CSV table of C-alpha atoms and ligand atoms in Angstrom, one decimal:
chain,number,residue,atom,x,y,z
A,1,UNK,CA,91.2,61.9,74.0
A,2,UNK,CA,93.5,65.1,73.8
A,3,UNK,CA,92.4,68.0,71.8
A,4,UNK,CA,92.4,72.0,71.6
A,5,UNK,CA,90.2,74.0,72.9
A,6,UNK,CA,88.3,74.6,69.5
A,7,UNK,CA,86.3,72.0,69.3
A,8,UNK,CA,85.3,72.7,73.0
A,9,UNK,CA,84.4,76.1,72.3
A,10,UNK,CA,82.3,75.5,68.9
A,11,UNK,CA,79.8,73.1,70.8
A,12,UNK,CA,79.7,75.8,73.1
A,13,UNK,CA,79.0,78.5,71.0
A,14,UNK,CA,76.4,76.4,69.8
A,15,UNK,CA,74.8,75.3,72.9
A,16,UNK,CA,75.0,78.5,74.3
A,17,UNK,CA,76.8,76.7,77.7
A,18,UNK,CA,80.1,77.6,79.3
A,19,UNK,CA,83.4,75.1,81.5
A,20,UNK,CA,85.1,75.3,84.0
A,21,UNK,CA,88.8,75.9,83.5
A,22,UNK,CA,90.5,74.2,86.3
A,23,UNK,CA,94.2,74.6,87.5
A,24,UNK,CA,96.3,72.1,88.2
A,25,UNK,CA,99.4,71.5,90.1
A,26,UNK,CA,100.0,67.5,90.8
A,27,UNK,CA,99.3,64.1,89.0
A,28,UNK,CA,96.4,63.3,91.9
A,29,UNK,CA,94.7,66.4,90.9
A,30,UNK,CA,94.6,65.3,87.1
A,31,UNK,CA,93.0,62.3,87.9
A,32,UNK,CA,90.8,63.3,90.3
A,33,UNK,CA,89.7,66.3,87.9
A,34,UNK,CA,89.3,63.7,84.9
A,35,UNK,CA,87.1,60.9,87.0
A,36,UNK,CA,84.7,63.9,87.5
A,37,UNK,CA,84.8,65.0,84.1
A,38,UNK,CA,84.3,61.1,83.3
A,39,UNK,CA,81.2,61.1,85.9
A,40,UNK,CA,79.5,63.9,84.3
A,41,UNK,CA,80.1,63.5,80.7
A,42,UNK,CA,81.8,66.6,80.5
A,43,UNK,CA,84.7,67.7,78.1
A,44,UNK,CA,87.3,69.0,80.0
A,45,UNK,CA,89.6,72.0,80.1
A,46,UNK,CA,92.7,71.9,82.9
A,47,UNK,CA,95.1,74.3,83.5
A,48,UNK,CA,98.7,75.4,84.5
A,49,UNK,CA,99.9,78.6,85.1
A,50,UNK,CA,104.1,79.1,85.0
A,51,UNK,CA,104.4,78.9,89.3
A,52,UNK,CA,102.2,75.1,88.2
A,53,UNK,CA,104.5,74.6,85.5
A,54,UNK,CA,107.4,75.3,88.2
A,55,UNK,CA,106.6,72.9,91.2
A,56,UNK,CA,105.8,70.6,89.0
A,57,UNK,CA,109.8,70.3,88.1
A,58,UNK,CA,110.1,69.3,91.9
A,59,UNK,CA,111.0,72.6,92.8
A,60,UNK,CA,109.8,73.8,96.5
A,61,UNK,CA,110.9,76.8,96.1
A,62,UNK,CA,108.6,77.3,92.8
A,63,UNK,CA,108.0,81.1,93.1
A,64,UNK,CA,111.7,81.4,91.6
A,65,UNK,CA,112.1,79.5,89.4
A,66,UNK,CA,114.0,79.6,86.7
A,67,UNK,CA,112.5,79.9,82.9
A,68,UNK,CA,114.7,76.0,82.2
A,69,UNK,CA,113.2,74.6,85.7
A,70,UNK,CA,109.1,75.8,84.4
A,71,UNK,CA,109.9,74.1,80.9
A,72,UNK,CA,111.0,71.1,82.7
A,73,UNK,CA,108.0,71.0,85.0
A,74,UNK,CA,105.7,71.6,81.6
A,75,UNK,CA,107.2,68.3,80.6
A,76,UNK,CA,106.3,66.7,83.3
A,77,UNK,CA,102.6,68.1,83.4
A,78,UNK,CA,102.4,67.3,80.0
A,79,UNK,CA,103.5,63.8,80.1
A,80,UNK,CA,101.4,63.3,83.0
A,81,UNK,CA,98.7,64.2,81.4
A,82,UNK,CA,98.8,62.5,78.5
A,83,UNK,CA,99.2,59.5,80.4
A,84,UNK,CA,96.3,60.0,82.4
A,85,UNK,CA,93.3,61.4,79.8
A,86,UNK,CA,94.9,59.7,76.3
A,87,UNK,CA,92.6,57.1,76.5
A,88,UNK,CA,89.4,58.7,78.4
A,89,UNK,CA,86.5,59.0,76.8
A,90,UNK,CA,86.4,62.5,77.7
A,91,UNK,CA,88.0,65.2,75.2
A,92,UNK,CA,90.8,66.9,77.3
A,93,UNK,CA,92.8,70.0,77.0
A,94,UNK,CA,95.8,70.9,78.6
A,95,UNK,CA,96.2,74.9,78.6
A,96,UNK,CA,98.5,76.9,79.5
A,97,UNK,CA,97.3,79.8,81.9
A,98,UNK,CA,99.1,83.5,82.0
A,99,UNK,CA,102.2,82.7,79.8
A,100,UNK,CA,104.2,85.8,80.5
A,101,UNK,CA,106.7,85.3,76.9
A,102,UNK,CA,106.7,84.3,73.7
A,103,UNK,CA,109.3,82.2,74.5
A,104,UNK,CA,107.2,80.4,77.6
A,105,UNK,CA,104.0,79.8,75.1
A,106,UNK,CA,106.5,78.3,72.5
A,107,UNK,CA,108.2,75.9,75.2
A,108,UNK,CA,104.5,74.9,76.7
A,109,UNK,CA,102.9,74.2,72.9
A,110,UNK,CA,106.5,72.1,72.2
A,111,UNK,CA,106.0,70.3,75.6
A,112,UNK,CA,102.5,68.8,74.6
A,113,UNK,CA,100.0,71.7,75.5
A,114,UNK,CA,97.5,71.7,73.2
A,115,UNK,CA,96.4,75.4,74.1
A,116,UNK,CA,97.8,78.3,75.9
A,117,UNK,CA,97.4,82.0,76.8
A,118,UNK,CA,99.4,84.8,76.1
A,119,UNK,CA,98.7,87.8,79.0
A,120,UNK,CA,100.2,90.9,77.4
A,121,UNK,CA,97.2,92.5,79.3
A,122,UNK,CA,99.7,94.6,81.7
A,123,UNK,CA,101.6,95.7,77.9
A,124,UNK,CA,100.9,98.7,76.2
A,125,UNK,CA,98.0,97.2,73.2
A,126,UNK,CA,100.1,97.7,70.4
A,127,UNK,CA,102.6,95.2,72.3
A,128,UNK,CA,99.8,93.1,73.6
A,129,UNK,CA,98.7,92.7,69.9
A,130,UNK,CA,102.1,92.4,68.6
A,131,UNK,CA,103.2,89.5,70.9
A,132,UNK,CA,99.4,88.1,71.3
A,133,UNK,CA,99.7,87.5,67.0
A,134,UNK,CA,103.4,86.0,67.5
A,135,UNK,CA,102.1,83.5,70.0
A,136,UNK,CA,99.0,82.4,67.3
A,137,UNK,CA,101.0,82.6,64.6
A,138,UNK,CA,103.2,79.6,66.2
A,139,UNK,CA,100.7,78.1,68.0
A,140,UNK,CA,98.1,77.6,64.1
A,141,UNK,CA,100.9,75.9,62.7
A,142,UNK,CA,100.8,73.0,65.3
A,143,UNK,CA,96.8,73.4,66.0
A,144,UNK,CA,96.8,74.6,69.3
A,145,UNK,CA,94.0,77.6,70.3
A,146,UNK,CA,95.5,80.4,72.1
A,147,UNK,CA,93.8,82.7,74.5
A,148,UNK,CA,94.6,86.8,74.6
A,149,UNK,CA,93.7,88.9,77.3
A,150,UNK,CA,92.5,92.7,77.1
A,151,UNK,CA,92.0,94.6,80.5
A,152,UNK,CA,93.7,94.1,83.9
A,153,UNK,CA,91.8,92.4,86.9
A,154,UNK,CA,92.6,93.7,89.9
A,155,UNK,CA,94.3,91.3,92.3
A,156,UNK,CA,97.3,89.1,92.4
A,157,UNK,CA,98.2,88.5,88.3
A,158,UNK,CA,100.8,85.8,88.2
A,159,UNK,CA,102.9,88.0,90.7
A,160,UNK,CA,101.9,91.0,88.6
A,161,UNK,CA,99.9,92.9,91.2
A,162,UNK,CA,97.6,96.0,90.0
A,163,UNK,CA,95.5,97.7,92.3
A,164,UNK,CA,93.0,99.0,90.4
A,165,UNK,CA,91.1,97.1,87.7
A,166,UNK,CA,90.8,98.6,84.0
A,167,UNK,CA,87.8,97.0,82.2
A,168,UNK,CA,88.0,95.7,78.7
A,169,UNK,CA,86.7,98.2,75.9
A,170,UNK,CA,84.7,96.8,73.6
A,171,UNK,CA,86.4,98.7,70.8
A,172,UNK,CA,89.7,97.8,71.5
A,173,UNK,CA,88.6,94.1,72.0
A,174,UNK,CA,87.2,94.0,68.0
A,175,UNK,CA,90.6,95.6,66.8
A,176,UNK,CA,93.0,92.9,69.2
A,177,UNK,CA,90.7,90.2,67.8
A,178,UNK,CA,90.8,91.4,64.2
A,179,UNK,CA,94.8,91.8,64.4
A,180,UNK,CA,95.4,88.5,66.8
A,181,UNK,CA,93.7,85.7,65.5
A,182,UNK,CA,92.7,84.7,68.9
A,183,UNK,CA,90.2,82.0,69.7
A,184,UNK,CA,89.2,83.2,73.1
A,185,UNK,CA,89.6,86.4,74.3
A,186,UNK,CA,90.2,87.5,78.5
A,187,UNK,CA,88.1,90.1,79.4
A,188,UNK,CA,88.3,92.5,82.3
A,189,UNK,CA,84.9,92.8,84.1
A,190,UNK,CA,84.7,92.8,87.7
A,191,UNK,CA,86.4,89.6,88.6
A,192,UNK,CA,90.0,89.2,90.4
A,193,UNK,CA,92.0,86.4,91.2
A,194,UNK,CA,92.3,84.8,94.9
A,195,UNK,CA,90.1,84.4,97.9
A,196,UNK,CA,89.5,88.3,98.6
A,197,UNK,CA,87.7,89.8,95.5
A,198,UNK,CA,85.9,91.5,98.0
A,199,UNK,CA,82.3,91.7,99.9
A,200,UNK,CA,79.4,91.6,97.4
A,201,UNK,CA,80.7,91.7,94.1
A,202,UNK,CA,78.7,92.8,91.4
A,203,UNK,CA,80.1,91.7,87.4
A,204,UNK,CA,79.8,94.3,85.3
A,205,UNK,CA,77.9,92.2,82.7
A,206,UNK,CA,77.1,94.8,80.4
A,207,UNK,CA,81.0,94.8,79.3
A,208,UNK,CA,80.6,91.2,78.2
A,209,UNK,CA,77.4,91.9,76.6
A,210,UNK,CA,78.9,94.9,74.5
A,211,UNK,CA,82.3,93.1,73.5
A,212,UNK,CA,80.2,89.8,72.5
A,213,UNK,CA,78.0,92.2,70.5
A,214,UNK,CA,81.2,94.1,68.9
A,215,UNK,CA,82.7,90.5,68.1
A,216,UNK,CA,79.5,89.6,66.8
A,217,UNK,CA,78.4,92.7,64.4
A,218,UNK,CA,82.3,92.2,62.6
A,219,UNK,CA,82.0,89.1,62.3
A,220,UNK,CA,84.6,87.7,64.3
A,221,UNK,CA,84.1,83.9,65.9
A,222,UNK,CA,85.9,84.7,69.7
A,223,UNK,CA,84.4,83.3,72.8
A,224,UNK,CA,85.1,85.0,76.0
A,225,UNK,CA,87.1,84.1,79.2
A,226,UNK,CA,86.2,84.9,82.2
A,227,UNK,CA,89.3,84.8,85.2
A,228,UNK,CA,89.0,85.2,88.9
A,229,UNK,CA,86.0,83.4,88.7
A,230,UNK,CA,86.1,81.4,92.0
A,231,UNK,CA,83.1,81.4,94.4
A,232,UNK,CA,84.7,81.3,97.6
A,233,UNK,CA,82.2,79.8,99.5
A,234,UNK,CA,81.3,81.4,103.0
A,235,UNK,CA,81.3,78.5,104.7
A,236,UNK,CA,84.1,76.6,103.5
A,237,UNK,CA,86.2,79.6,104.4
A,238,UNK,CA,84.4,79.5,108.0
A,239,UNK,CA,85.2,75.4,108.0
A,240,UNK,CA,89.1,76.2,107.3
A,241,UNK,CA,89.0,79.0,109.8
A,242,UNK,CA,87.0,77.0,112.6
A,243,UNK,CA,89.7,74.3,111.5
A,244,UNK,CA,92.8,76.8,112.7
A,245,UNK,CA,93.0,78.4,109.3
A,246,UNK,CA,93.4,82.4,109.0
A,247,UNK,CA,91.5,83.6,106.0
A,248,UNK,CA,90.5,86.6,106.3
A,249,UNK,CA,88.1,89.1,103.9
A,250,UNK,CA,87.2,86.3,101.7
A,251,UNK,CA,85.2,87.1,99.3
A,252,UNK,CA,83.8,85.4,95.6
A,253,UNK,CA,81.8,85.4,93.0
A,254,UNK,CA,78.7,84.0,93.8
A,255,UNK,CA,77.6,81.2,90.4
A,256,UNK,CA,74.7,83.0,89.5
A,257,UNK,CA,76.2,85.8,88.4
A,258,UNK,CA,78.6,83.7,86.2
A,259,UNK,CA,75.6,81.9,85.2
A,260,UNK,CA,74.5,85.1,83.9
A,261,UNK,CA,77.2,86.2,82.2
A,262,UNK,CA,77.6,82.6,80.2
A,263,UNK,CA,74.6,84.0,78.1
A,264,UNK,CA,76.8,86.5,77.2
A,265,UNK,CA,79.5,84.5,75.3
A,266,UNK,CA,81.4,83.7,78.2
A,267,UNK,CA,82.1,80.1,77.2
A,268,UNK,CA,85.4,79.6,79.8
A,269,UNK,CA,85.7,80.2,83.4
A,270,UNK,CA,88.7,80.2,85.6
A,271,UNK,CA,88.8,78.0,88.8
A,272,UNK,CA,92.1,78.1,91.0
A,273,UNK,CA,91.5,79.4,94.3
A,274,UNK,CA,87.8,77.4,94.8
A,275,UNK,CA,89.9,74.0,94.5
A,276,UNK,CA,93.2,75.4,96.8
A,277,UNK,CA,90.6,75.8,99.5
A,278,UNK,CA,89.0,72.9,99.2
A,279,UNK,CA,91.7,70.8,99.6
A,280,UNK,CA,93.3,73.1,102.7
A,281,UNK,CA,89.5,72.0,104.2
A,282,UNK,CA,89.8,68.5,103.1
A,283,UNK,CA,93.4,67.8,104.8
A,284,UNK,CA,92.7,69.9,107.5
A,285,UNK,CA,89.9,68.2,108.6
A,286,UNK,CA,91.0,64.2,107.5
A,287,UNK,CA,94.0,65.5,110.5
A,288,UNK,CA,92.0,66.8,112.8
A,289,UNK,CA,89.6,63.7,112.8
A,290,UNK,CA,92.7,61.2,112.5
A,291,UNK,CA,95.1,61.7,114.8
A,292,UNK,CA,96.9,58.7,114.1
A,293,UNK,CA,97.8,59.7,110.7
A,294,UNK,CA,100.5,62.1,112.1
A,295,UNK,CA,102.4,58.9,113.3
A,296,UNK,CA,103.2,58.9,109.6
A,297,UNK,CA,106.2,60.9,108.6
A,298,UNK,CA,105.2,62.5,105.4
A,299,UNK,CA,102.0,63.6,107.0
A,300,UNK,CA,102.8,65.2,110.2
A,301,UNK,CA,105.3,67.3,108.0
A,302,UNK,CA,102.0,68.6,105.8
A,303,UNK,CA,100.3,69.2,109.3
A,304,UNK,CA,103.5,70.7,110.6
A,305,UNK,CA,103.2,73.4,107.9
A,306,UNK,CA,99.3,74.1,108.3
A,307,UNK,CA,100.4,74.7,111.6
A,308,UNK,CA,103.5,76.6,110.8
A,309,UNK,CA,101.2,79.1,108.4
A,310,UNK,CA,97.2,79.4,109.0
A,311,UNK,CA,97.1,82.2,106.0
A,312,UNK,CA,98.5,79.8,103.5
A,313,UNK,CA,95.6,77.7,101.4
A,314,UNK,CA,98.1,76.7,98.7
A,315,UNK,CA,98.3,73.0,98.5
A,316,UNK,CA,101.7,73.6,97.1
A,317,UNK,CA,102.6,75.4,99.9
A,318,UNK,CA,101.4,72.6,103.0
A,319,UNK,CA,102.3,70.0,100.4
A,320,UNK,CA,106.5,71.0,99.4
A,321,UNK,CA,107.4,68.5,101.7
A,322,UNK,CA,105.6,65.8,99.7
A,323,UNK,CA,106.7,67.1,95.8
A,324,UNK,CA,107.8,63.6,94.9
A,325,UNK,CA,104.4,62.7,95.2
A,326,UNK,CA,103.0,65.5,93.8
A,327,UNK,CA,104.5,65.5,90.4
A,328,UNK,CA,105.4,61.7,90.0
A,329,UNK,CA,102.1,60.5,91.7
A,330,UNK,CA,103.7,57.9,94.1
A,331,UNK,CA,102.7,57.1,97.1
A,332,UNK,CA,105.0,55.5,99.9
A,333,UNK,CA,102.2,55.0,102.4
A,334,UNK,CA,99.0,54.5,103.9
A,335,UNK,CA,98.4,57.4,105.8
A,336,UNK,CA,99.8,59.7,103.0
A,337,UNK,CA,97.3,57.6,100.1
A,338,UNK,CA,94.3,59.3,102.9
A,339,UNK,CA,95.8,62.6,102.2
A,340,UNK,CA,95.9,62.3,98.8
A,341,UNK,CA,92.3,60.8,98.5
A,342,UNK,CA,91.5,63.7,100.3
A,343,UNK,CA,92.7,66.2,97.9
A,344,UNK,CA,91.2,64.3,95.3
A,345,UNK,CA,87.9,64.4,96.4
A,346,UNK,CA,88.3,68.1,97.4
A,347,UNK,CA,88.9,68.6,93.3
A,348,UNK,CA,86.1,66.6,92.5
A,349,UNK,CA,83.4,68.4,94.5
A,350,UNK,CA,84.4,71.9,93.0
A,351,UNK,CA,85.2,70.6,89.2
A,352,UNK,CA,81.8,68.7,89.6
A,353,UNK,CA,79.8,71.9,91.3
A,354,UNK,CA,80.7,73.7,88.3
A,355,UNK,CA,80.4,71.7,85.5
A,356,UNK,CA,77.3,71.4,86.5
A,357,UNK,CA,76.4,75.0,87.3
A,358,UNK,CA,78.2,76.0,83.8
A,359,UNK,CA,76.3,73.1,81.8
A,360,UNK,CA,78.7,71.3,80.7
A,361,UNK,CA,77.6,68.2,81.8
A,362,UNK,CA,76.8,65.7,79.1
A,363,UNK,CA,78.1,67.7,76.2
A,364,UNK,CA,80.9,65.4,75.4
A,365,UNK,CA,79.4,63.6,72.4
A,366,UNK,CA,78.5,67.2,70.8
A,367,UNK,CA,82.2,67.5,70.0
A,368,UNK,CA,82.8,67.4,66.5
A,369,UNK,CA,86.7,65.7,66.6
B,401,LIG,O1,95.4,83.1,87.7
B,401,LIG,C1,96.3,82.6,88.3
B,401,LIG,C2,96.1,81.2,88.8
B,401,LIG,O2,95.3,81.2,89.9
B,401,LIG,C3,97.4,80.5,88.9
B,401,LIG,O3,98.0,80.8,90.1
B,401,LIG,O4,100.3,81.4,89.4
B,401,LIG,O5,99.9,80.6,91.7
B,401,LIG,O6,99.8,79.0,89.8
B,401,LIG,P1,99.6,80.4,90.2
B,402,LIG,P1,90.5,82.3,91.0
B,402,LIG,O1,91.7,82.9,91.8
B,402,LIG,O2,89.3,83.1,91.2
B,402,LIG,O3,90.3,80.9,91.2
B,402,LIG,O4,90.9,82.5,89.4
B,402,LIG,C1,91.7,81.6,88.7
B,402,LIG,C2,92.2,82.1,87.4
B,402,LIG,O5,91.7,83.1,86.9
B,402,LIG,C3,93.2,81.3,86.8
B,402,LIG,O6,93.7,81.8,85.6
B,403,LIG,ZN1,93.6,84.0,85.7
């Protein structure tokens, strides 16, 4: 069943529980994602950003691609899946993450996404709110949610790198809200995308307390997002490094502290680089224990590239070589269907570690679609 996000976020409002937003980037990873979701009764929110959107139009080289070659691969992900969650139980939405354009939020919503986000957060606020209320005013006519985003993280942003993070003001957040229209606003507050957010990371909650509170005393129904949000677990990084992986200065934020902040009105939760690393462990560690798999062409080329670049976790990266698969979900062989069980197990454990830790589990009935 294929929805926006606003049912989602009402019967989370209302049970005072938060999801996981999970990103995407193949047709295994969709199923995978929506068996767990099916496991745990759990509505389900997955994710593309534009560089998804562009290796998903069988592009290796997705980093440049060109705006035509992401619309094409928004197609794709879109057809996919709707083929794959249409008839689930489970009410699904397909978001768009980061859209950088007008024009890119238009394309996604006429390709099938059924919510997306506009990040003017690196724009001056006048522009972010004149470009945020654009995207909402196209995507109301064909009911799909749209998320804004106030604040920078620091970290890698969609190739948008900013050294320093600015925090979301409270004030400002009532006036973009007011203005926008948006159903779910981004918020700055300590978190940052990737596997080094660095050592101890403390949230400053208090800045999703006060915008929740702001939102709240005008009236204005906007749940909170939270990005960057992966844990980065210790000892998987230790399992990819022991493994011949290279990560180095990982760092995450550790699920309490998100469990915190869901009090807060944080009712979505980004998950990219919890799942990229879990599948770097899973596949390095189905070779390692297999040898005979690299007799198979299409694997020893993804070993060949772990090899070839320890510092790379990217599944998109270790996987070019097998794109075909990726985005059509075929799978010429034996040894290549263990890799790709692999990876789909790897999204199940972290989809399923935090729909559980976000309490989602078992809420899928309390939609009201
Ligand atoms: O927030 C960014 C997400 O992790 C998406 O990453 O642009 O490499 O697909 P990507
Ligand atoms: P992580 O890099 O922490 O997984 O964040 C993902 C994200 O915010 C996607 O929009
Ligand atoms: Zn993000």
């Amino acid at each position: 069943m294929i929805t926006s996000l606003k049912p989602l976020l009402k019967a989370a409002q209302e049970n005072n529980f938060a999801y996981g937003a999970f990103n995407v980037n193949s047709v295994s990873q969709i199923e995978a994602a929506l068996r767990i979701h099916e496991i745990f009764n759990s509505p389900m929110i997955l994710q593309g950003a534009e560089l998804a959107n562009a290796f998903m139009s069988g592009k290796n080289d997705f980093k440049n691609a060109s705006f035509e070659e992401k619309v094409k691969g928004m197609k794709i992900m879109a057809d996919a899946f709707y083929k794959i969650t249409e008839k689930s139980k489970i009410p699904s939405v397909l978001h768009l993450d980061h859209g950088s354009s007008f024009e890119i939020c238009k394309a996604a919503i006429d390709a099938g996404y059924t919510s997306v986000m506009i990040d003017g957060s690196s724009k001056p606020f006048e522009e972010n709110i004149e470009i945020t209320k654009k995207v909402v005013d196209y995507a109301n006519k064909h009911n799909v949610s749209v998320e804004g985003e106030l604040g920078v993280l620091a970290g890698v942003e969609d190739q948008v790198f900013s050294k320093t993070s600015t925090y979301t003001n409270p004030l400002d957040a009532v006036r973009f809200v007011k203005e926008t229209g948006v159903d779910t606003l981004a918020i700055s507050y300590g978190t940052s995308h990737g596997a080094n957010k660095g050592n101890n990371v403390v949230l400053r909650k208090e800045i999703a307390i006060a915008v929740n509170e702001c939102l709240h005393h005008e009236g204005l129904d906007c749940a909170l997002v939270s990005h960057g949000s992966s844990n980065v677990d210790p000892y998987m990084v230790k399992q990819i490094n022991d493994l011949g992986g290279d990560i180095k200065n990982a760092g995450g934020i550790p699920i309490p502290q998100l469990q915190q902040v869901i009090k807060s009105g944080i009712r979505k939760i980004n998950v990219d680089t919890d799942i990229r690393l879990a599948i770097a462990r899973n596949t390095r560690e189905l070779l390692e224990r297999n040898e005979s798999l690299l007799d198979d062409k299409y694997v020893k080329m993804i070993d060949q590239r772990l090899k070839e670049n320890p510092k790379d976790f990217d599944p998109r990266y270790f996987m070019q070589d097998i794109i075909d698969t990726m985005i059509t979900g075929d799978i010429p062989t034996d040894s290549l269907q263990e890799v790709i069980d692999s990876m789909k197990d790897a999204v199940m454990e972290v989809c399923g570690r935090m729909i559980v830790a976000f309490g989602s589990n078992e809420k899928y009935k309390l939609l009201d679609i």
